[in-house]
Coordinates of C-alpha atoms in Angstrom, one line a residue:
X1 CA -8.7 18.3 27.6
X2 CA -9.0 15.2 25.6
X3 CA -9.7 12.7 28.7
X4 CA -13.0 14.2 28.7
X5 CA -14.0 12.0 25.5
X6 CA -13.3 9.1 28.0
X7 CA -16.9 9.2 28.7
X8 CA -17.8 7.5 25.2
X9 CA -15.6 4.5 26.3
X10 CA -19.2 2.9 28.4
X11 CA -21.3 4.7 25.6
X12 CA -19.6 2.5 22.9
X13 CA -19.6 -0.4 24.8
X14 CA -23.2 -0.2 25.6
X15 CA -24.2 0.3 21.9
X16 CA -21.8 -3.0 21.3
X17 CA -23.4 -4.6 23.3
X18 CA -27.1 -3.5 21.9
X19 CA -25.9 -4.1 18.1
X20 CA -26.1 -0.5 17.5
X21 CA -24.0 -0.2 14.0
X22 CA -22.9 2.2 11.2
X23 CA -22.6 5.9 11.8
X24 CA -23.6 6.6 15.1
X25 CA -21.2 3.7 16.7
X26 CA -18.6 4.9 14.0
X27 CA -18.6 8.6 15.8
X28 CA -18.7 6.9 19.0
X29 CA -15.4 5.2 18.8
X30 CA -13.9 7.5 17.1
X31 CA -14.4 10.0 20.2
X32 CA -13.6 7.4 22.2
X33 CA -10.5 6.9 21.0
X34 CA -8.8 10.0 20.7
X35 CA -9.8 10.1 24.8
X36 CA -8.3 6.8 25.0
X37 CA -5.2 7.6 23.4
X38 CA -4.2 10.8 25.8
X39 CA -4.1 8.1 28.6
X40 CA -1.5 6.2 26.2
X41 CA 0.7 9.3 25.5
X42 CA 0.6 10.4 29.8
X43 CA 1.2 6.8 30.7
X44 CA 4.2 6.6 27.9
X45 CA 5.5 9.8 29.4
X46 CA 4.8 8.9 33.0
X47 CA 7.2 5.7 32.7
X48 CA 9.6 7.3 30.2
X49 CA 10.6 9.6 33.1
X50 CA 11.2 6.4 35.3
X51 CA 12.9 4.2 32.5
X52 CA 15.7 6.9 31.6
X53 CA 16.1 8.8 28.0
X54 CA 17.4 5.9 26.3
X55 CA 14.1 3.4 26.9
X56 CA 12.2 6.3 27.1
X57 CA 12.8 7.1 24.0
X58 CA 12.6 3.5 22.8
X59 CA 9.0 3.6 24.8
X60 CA 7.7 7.0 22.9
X61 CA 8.9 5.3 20.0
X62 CA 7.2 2.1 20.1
X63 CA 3.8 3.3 21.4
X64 CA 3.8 6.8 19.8
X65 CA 1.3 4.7 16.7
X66 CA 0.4 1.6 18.4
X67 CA -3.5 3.8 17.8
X68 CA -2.8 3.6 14.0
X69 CA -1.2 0.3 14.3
X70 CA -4.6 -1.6 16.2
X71 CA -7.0 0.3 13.8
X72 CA -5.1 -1.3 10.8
X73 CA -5.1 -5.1 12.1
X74 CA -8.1 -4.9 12.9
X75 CA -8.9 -3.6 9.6
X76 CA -6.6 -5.9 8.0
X77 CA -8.7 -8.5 10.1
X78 CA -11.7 -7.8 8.1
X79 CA -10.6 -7.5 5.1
X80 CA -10.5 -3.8 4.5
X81 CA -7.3 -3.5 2.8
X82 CA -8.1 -0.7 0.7
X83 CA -8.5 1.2 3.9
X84 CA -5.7 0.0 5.6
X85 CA -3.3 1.4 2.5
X86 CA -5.3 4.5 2.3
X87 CA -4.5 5.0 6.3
X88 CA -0.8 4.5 5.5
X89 CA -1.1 7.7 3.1
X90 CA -3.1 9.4 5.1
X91 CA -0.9 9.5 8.1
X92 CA 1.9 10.4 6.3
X93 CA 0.5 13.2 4.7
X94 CA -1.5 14.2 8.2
X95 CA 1.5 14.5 10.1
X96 CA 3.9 16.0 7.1
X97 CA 1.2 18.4 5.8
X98 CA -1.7 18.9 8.5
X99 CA -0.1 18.8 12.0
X100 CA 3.4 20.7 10.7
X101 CA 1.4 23.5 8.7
X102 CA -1.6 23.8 11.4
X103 CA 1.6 24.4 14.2
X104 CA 3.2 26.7 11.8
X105 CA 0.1 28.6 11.5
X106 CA -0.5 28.7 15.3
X107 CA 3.4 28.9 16.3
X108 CA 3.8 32.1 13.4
X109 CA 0.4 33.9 14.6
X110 CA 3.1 34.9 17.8
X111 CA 6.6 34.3 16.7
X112 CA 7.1 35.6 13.3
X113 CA 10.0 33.0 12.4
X114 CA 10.7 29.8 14.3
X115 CA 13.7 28.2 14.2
X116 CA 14.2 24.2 14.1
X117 CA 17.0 21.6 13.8
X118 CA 18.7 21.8 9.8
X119 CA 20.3 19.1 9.9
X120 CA 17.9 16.8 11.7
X121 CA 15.2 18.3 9.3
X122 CA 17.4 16.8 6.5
X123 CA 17.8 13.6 7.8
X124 CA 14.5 12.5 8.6
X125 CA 13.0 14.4 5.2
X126 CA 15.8 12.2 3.4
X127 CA 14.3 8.7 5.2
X128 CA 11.2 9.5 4.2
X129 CA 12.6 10.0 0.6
X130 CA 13.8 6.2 1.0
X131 CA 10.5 5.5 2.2
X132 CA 8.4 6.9 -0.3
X133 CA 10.5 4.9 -3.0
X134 CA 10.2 1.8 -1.4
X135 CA 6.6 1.7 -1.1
X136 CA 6.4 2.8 -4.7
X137 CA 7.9 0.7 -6.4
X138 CA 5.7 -2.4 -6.3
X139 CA 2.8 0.0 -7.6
X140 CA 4.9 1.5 -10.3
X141 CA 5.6 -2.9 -11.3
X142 CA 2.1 -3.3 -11.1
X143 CA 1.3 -0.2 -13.9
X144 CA 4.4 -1.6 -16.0
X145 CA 2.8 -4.9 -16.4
X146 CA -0.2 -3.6 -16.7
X147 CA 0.7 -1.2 -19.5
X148 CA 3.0 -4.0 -21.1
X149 CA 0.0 -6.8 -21.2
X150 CA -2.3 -3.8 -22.5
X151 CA 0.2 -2.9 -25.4
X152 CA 0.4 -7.0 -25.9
X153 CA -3.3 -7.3 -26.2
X154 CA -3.4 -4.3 -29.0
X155 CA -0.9 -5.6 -31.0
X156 CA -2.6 -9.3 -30.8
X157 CA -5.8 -7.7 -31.7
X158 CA -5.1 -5.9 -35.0
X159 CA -3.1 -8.8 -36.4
X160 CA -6.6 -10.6 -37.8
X161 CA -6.9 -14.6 -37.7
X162 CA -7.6 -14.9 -40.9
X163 CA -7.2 -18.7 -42.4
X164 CA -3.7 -19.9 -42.0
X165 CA -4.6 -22.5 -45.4
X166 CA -4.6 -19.5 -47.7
X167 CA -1.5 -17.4 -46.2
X168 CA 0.8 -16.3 -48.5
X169 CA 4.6 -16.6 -47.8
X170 CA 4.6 -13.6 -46.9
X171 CA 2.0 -13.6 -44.3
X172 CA 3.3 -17.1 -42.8
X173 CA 6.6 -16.0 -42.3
X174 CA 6.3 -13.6 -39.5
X175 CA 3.4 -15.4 -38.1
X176 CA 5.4 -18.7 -38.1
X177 CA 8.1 -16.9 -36.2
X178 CA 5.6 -14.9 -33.8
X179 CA 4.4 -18.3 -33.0
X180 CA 8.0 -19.3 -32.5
X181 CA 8.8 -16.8 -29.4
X182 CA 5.7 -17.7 -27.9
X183 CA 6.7 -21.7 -27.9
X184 CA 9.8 -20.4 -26.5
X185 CA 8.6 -18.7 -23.6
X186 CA 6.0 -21.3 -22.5
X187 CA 7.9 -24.0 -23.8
X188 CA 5.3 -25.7 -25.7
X189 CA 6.0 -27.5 -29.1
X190 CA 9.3 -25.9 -29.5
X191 CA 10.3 -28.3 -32.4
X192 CA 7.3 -27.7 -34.1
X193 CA 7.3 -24.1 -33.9
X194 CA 11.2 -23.7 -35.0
X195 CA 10.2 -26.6 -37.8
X196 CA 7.5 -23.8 -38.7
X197 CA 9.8 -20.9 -38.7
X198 CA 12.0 -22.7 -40.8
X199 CA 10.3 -24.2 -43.6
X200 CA 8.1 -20.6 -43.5
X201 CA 11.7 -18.5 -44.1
X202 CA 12.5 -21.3 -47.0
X203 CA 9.0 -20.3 -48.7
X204 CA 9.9 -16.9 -48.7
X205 CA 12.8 -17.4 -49.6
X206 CA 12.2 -19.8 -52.8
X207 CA 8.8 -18.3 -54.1
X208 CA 8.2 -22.1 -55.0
X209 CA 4.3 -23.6 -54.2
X210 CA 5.5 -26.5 -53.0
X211 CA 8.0 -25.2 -50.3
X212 CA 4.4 -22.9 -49.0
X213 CA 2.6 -26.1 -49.0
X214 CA 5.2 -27.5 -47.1
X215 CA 5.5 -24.5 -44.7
X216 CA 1.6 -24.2 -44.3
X217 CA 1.2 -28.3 -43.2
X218 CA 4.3 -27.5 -40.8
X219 CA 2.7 -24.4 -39.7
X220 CA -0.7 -25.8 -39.0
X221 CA 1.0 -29.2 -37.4
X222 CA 2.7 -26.9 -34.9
X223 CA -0.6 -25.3 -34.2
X224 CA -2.2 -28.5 -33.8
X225 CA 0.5 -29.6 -31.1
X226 CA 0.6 -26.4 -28.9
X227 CA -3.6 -27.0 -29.1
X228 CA -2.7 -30.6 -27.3
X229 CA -0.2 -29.3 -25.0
X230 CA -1.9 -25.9 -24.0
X231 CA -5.0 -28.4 -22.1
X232 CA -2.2 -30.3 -19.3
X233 CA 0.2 -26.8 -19.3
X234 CA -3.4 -25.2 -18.1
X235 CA -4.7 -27.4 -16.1
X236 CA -1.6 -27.5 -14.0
X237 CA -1.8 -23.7 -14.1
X238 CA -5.3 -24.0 -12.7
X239 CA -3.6 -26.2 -9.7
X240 CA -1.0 -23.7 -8.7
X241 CA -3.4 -20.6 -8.7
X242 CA -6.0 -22.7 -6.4
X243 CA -2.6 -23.1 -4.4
X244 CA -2.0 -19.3 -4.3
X245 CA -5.3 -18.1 -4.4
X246 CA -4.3 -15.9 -7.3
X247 CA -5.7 -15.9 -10.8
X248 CA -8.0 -18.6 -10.4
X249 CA -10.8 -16.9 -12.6
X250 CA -8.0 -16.6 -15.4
X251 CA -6.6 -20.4 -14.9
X252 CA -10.4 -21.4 -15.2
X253 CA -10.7 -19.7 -18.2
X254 CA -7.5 -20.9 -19.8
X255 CA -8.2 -24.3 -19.1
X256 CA -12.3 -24.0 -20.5
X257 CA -10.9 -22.3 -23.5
X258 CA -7.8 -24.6 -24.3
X259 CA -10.4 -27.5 -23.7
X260 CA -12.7 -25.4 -26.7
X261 CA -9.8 -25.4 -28.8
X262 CA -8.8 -29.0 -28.7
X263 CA -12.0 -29.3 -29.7
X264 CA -13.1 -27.4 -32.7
X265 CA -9.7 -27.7 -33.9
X266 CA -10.4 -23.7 -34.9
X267 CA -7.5 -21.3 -35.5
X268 CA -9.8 -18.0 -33.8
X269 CA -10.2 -20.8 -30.7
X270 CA -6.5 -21.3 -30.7
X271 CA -5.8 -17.6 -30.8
X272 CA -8.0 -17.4 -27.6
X273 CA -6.9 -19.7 -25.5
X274 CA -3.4 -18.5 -26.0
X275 CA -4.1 -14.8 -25.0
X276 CA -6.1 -16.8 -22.0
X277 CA -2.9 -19.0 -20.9
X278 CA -0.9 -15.8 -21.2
X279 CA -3.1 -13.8 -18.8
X280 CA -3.6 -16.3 -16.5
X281 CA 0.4 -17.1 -16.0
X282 CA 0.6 -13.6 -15.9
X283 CA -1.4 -13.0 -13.2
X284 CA -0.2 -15.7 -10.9
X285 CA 3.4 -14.2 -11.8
X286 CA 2.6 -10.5 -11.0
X287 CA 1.1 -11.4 -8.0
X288 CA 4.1 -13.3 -6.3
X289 CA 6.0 -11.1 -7.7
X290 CA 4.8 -8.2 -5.8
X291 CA 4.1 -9.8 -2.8
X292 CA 7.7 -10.7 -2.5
X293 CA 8.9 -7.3 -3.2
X294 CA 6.3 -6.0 -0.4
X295 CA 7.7 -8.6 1.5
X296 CA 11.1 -7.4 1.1
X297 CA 10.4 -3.5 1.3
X298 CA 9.1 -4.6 4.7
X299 CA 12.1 -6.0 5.7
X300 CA 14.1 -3.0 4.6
X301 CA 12.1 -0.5 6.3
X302 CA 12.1 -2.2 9.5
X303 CA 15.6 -2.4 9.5
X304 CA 16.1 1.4 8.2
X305 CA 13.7 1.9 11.6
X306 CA 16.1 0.3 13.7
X307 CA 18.7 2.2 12.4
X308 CA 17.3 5.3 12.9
X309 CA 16.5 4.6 16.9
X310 CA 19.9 3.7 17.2
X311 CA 21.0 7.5 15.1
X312 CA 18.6 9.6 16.9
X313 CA 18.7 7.9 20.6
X314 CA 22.7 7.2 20.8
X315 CA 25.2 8.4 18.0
X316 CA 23.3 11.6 17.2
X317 CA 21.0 12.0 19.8
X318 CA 22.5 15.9 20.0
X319 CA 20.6 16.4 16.7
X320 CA 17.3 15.8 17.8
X321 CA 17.4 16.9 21.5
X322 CA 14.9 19.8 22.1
X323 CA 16.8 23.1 22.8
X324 CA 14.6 23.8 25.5
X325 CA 14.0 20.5 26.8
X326 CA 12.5 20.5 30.7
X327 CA 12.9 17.8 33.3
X328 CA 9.4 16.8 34.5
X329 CA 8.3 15.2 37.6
X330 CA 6.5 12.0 37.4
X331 CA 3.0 12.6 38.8
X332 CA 2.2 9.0 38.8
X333 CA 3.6 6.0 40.4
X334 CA 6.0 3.1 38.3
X335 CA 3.3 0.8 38.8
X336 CA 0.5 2.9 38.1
X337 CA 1.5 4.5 34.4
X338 CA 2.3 0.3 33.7
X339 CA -1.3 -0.2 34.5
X340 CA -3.0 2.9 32.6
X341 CA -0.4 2.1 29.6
X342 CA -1.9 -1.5 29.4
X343 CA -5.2 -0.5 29.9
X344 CA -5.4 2.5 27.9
X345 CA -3.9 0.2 25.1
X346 CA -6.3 -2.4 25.5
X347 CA -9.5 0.0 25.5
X348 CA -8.2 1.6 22.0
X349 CA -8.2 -2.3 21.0
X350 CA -11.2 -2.9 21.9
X351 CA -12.8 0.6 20.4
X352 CA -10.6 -0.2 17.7
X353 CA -12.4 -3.3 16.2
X354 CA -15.8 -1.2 17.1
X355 CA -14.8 1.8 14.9
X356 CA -13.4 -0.6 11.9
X357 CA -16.2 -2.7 12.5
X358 CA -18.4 0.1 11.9
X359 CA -16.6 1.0 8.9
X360 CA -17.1 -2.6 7.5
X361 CA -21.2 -2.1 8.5
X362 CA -21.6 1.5 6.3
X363 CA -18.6 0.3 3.2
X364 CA -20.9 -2.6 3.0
X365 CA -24.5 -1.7 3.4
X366 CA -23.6 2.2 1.4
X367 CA -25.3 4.0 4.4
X368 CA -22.4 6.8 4.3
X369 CA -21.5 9.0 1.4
X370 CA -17.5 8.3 1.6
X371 CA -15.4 6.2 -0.4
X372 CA -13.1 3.8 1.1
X373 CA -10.0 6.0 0.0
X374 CA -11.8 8.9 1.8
X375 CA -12.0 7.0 4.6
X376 CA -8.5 5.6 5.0
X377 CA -7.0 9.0 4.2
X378 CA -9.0 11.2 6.5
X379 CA -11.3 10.1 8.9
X380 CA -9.2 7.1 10.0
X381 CA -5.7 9.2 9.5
X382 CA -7.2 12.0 11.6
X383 CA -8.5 9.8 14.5
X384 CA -5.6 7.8 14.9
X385 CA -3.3 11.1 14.8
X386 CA -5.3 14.0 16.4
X387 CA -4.2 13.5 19.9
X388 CA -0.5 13.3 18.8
X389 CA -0.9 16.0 16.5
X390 CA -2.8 18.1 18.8
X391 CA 0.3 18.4 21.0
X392 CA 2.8 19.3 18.1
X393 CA 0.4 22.5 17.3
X394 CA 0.0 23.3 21.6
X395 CA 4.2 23.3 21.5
X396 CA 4.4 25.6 19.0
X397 CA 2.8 27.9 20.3
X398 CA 5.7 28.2 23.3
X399 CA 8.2 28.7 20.3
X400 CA 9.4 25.0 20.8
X401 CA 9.2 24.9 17.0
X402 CA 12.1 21.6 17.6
X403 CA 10.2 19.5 19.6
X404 CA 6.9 20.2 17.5
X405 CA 8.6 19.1 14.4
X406 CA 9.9 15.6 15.8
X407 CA 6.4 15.3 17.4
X408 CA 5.1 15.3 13.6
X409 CA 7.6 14.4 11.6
X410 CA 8.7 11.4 14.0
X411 CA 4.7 10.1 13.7
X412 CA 5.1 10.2 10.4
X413 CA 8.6 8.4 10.1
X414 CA 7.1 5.5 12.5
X415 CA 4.0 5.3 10.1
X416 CA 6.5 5.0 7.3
X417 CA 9.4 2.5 8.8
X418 CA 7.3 0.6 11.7
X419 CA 3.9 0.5 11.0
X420 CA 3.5 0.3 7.4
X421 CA 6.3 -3.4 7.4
X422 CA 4.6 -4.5 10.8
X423 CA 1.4 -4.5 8.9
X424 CA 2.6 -6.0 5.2
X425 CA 4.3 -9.0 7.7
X426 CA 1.4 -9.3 9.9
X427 CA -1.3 -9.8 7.3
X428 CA 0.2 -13.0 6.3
X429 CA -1.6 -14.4 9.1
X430 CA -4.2 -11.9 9.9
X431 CA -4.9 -10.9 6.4
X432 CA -8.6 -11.9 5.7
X433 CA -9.1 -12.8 1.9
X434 CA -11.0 -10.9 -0.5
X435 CA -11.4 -10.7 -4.3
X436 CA -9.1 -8.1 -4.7
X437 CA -6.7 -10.0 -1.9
X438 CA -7.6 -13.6 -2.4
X439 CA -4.9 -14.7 0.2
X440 CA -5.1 -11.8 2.6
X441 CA -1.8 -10.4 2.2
X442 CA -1.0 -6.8 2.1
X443 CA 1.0 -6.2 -0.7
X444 CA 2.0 -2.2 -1.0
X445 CA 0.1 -1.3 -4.5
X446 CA -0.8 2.3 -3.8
X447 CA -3.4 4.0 -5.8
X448 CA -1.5 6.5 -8.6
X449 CA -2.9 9.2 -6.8
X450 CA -2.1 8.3 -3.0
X451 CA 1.2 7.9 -4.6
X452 CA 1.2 11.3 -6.2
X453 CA 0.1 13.1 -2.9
X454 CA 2.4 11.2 -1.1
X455 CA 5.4 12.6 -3.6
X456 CA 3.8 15.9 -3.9
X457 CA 3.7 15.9 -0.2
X458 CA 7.4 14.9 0.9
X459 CA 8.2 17.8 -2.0
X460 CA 7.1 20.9 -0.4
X461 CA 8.4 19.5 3.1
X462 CA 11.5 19.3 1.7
X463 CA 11.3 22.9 0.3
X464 CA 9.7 24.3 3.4
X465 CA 11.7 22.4 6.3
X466 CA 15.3 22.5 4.2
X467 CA 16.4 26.1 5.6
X468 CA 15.7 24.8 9.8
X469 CA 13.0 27.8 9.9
X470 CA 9.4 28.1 10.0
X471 CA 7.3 30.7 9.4
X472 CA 2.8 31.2 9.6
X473 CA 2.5 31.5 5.1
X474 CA 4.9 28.4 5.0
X475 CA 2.7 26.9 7.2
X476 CA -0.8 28.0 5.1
X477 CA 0.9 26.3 2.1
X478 CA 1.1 22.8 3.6
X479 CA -2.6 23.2 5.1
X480 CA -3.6 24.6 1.5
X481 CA -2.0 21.4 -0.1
X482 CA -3.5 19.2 2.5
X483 CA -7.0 20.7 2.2
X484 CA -6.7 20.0 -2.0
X485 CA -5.9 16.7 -1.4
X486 CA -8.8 15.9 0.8
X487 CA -10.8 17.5 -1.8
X488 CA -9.9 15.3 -4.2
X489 CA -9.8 12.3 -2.1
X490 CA -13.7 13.2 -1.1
X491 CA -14.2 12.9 -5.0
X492 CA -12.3 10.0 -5.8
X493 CA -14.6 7.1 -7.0

């Protein structure tokens, strides 16, 4: 019934190609796609019947998201990786909350229990588990550092800078020594600062003027030295962020600030451009650190995907057979699904960049009352999911409870393990820059609350799906829980 929205394929091409933008070619698209895609899912099925179980399998597999895949390169494309993240979660939670709770609802209106695999319940809920904590952990770096440079900042801030000429030994001391860790991590006038340290503890130590005379020229001379050093150390720092495209804003300020300090020879200057060094290193550190992490998840999940072809298409392909699997006659020719496979695919790329482009056109000009979280969530979640989804909920209502729950939860582990690493590896050529992502790439920092829905989420799938049945109020809960979180994601700044 889909194919019928086939017919805003030549609409969206005509508004193309008469620069219509924004909402109306954003509806356009949209429709256009999910007619678009049921040409994809008959032409995958047409050839899966030719190819045998094994690459037929392979083929659902690979083509079952390409839809979700081309909206987020093209996304990526333009630089709309808030969206692009936001689709991640929102596919997820579409297929794991929406589609499984909507054919639980429309499965349990007829059959008042329906019965699934356990055990392949279990297995695919636990690689989602492994998912969920791969993707979260270069967020939950991200908040640490955050939270650590924060508490650094509040303890800098109430220590005062008052004049280090009138210190009393027992104010010099732990300054001298503060001042001392810091030369050791940056590595700047480490003989004067342990010189400091020194001649600061002896002052303490001895009450006598002239060992805090002493300990005040050492402590001012080692000030005076890191001053000198701090200008090169952040100029160089400037150089390496212009190379990474990371913290450039911070190196600039280190260096302009280092350069003050040289200068004016102040000690409230000095404190400054040390906090600025500090931040700027920071930044350039925290970013390659999380892209490499990103980078690695990637890796991981793609091979966890692999691995999980390879479990549910050969060693355990009994667990997540349908019970009441039918053999199907192909209705099409070999040759003819190839073609309507390669040219369905290539009119969802082309409606594709049209409906992200048209995204891009309202984000930009505010014509549309939706965040970019919204966005990514729900509206691009939905369209890249509905036909699949659609399907999940028809099955269900034959009692083929099996084959609806690896329709949705088989989505949502190819979101998870192929589409989310395809997309972190791809964007480090596709990747367009932006403030937020000045060299493009895709690194997977969630925000808290995609993160919290998507734990919430895998939670109460775990609870509902853990017993291998099904019922209509299990299935109200996951909708209920899916409807909140659009509530709040509508609300979201």
């Amino acid at each position: 019934k889909l194919s019928v929205l086939l017919l805003f394929l030549p609409v969206a091409v005509v508004m193309q190609f008469l620069h219509v933008e924004g909402l109306p070619l954003f509806l356009v698209s949209a429709l256009g796609i999910l007619g678009t895609v049921t040409l994809i899912a008959k032409g995958t099925e047409e050839i899966a019947i030719y190819a045998g179980p094994l690459w037929g399998g392979l083929l659902n597999a690979t083509f079952g998201n390409v839809t979700e895949l081309i909206i987020a390169l093209f996304a990526l494309s333009k630089g709309l990786h808030e969206v692009v993240l936001s689709s991640i979660t929102g596919s997820i939670l579409g297929n794991l909350l929406l589609v499984l709770g909507a054919a639980m609802v429309y499965g349990g209106q007829k059959y008042h229990t329906q019965k699934f695999s356990r055990t392949g319940a279990n297995v695919n809920v636990g690689m989602l588990w492994v998912t969920i904590v791969i993707i979260m952990v270069p967020s939950l770096m991200d908040l640490a550092v955050e939270l650590e440079h924060h508490i650094s900042e509040t303890v800098q801030t109430t220590e005062g800078t008052g004049g280090d000429t009138q210190l009393t030994a027992k104010q010099l001391a732990p300054r001298a020594e503060e001042l001392l860790v810091w030369a050791e991590e940056t590595k700047l006038a480490l003989p004067e600062t342990k010189q400091a340290a020194e001649s600061s503890k002896t002052a303490l130590e001895t009450g006598e003027d002239e060992d805090l005379n002493s300990a005040r020229e050492d402590y001012q001379k080692a000030r005076q030295t890191i001053r000198e050093q701090l200008v090169p150390q952040s100029e160089e720092l400037l150089v390496r962020a212009e190379e990474t495209q990371y913290g450039i804003s911070e190196a600039e300020r280190a260096v302009d600030s280092s350069k003050k300090s040289l200068e004016t020879g102040e000690d409230q200057d000095l404190n400054s451009a040390l906090e600025n060094y500090q931040q700027a290193k920071q930044t350039q550190g925290k970013a390659v650190m999380l892209n490499n992490i990103s980078l690695s998840g990637a890796v991981i999940l793609l091979v966890l995907y692999f691995g999980g072809l390879v479990f549910s298409m050969r060693t355990h392909k009994f667990l997540f057979m349908p019970v009441d699997e039918e053999h199907h006659e192909a209705q099409w020719s070999k040759q003819t699904a190839i073609y309507m496979l390669l040219g369905a695919t290539l009119a969802v790329a082309y409606l594709s960049e049209a409906f992200v482009g048209s995204i891009e056109h309202m984000v930009e000009h505010d014509t549309i009352n939706m965040s970019e979280m919204f966005i990514g969530v729900i509206v691009v979640a939905v369209v890249g999911n509905a036909a699949e989804g659609m399907v999940a909920v028809w099955v269900a209502r034959d009692n083929k409870m099996e084959l609806s729950f690896q329709i949705a939860m088989g989505s949502c582990l190819q979101v998870a393990l192929m589409v989310t690493p395809l997309l972190v590896i791809a964007s480090l050529w596709l990747g367009k820059a932006t403030p937020s992502h000045p060299d493009g790439f895709l690194s997977l920092q969630f925000n808290p609350f995609e993160l919290l829905a998507l734990i919430a989420g895998t939670l109460i799938a775990t609870a509902g799906l853990n017993d291998g049945e099904s019922n209509w109020l299990e299935g109200m809960m996951f909708l209920g829980l899916y409807l909140f979180f659009a509530m709040v994601f509508w609300f979201h700044p």
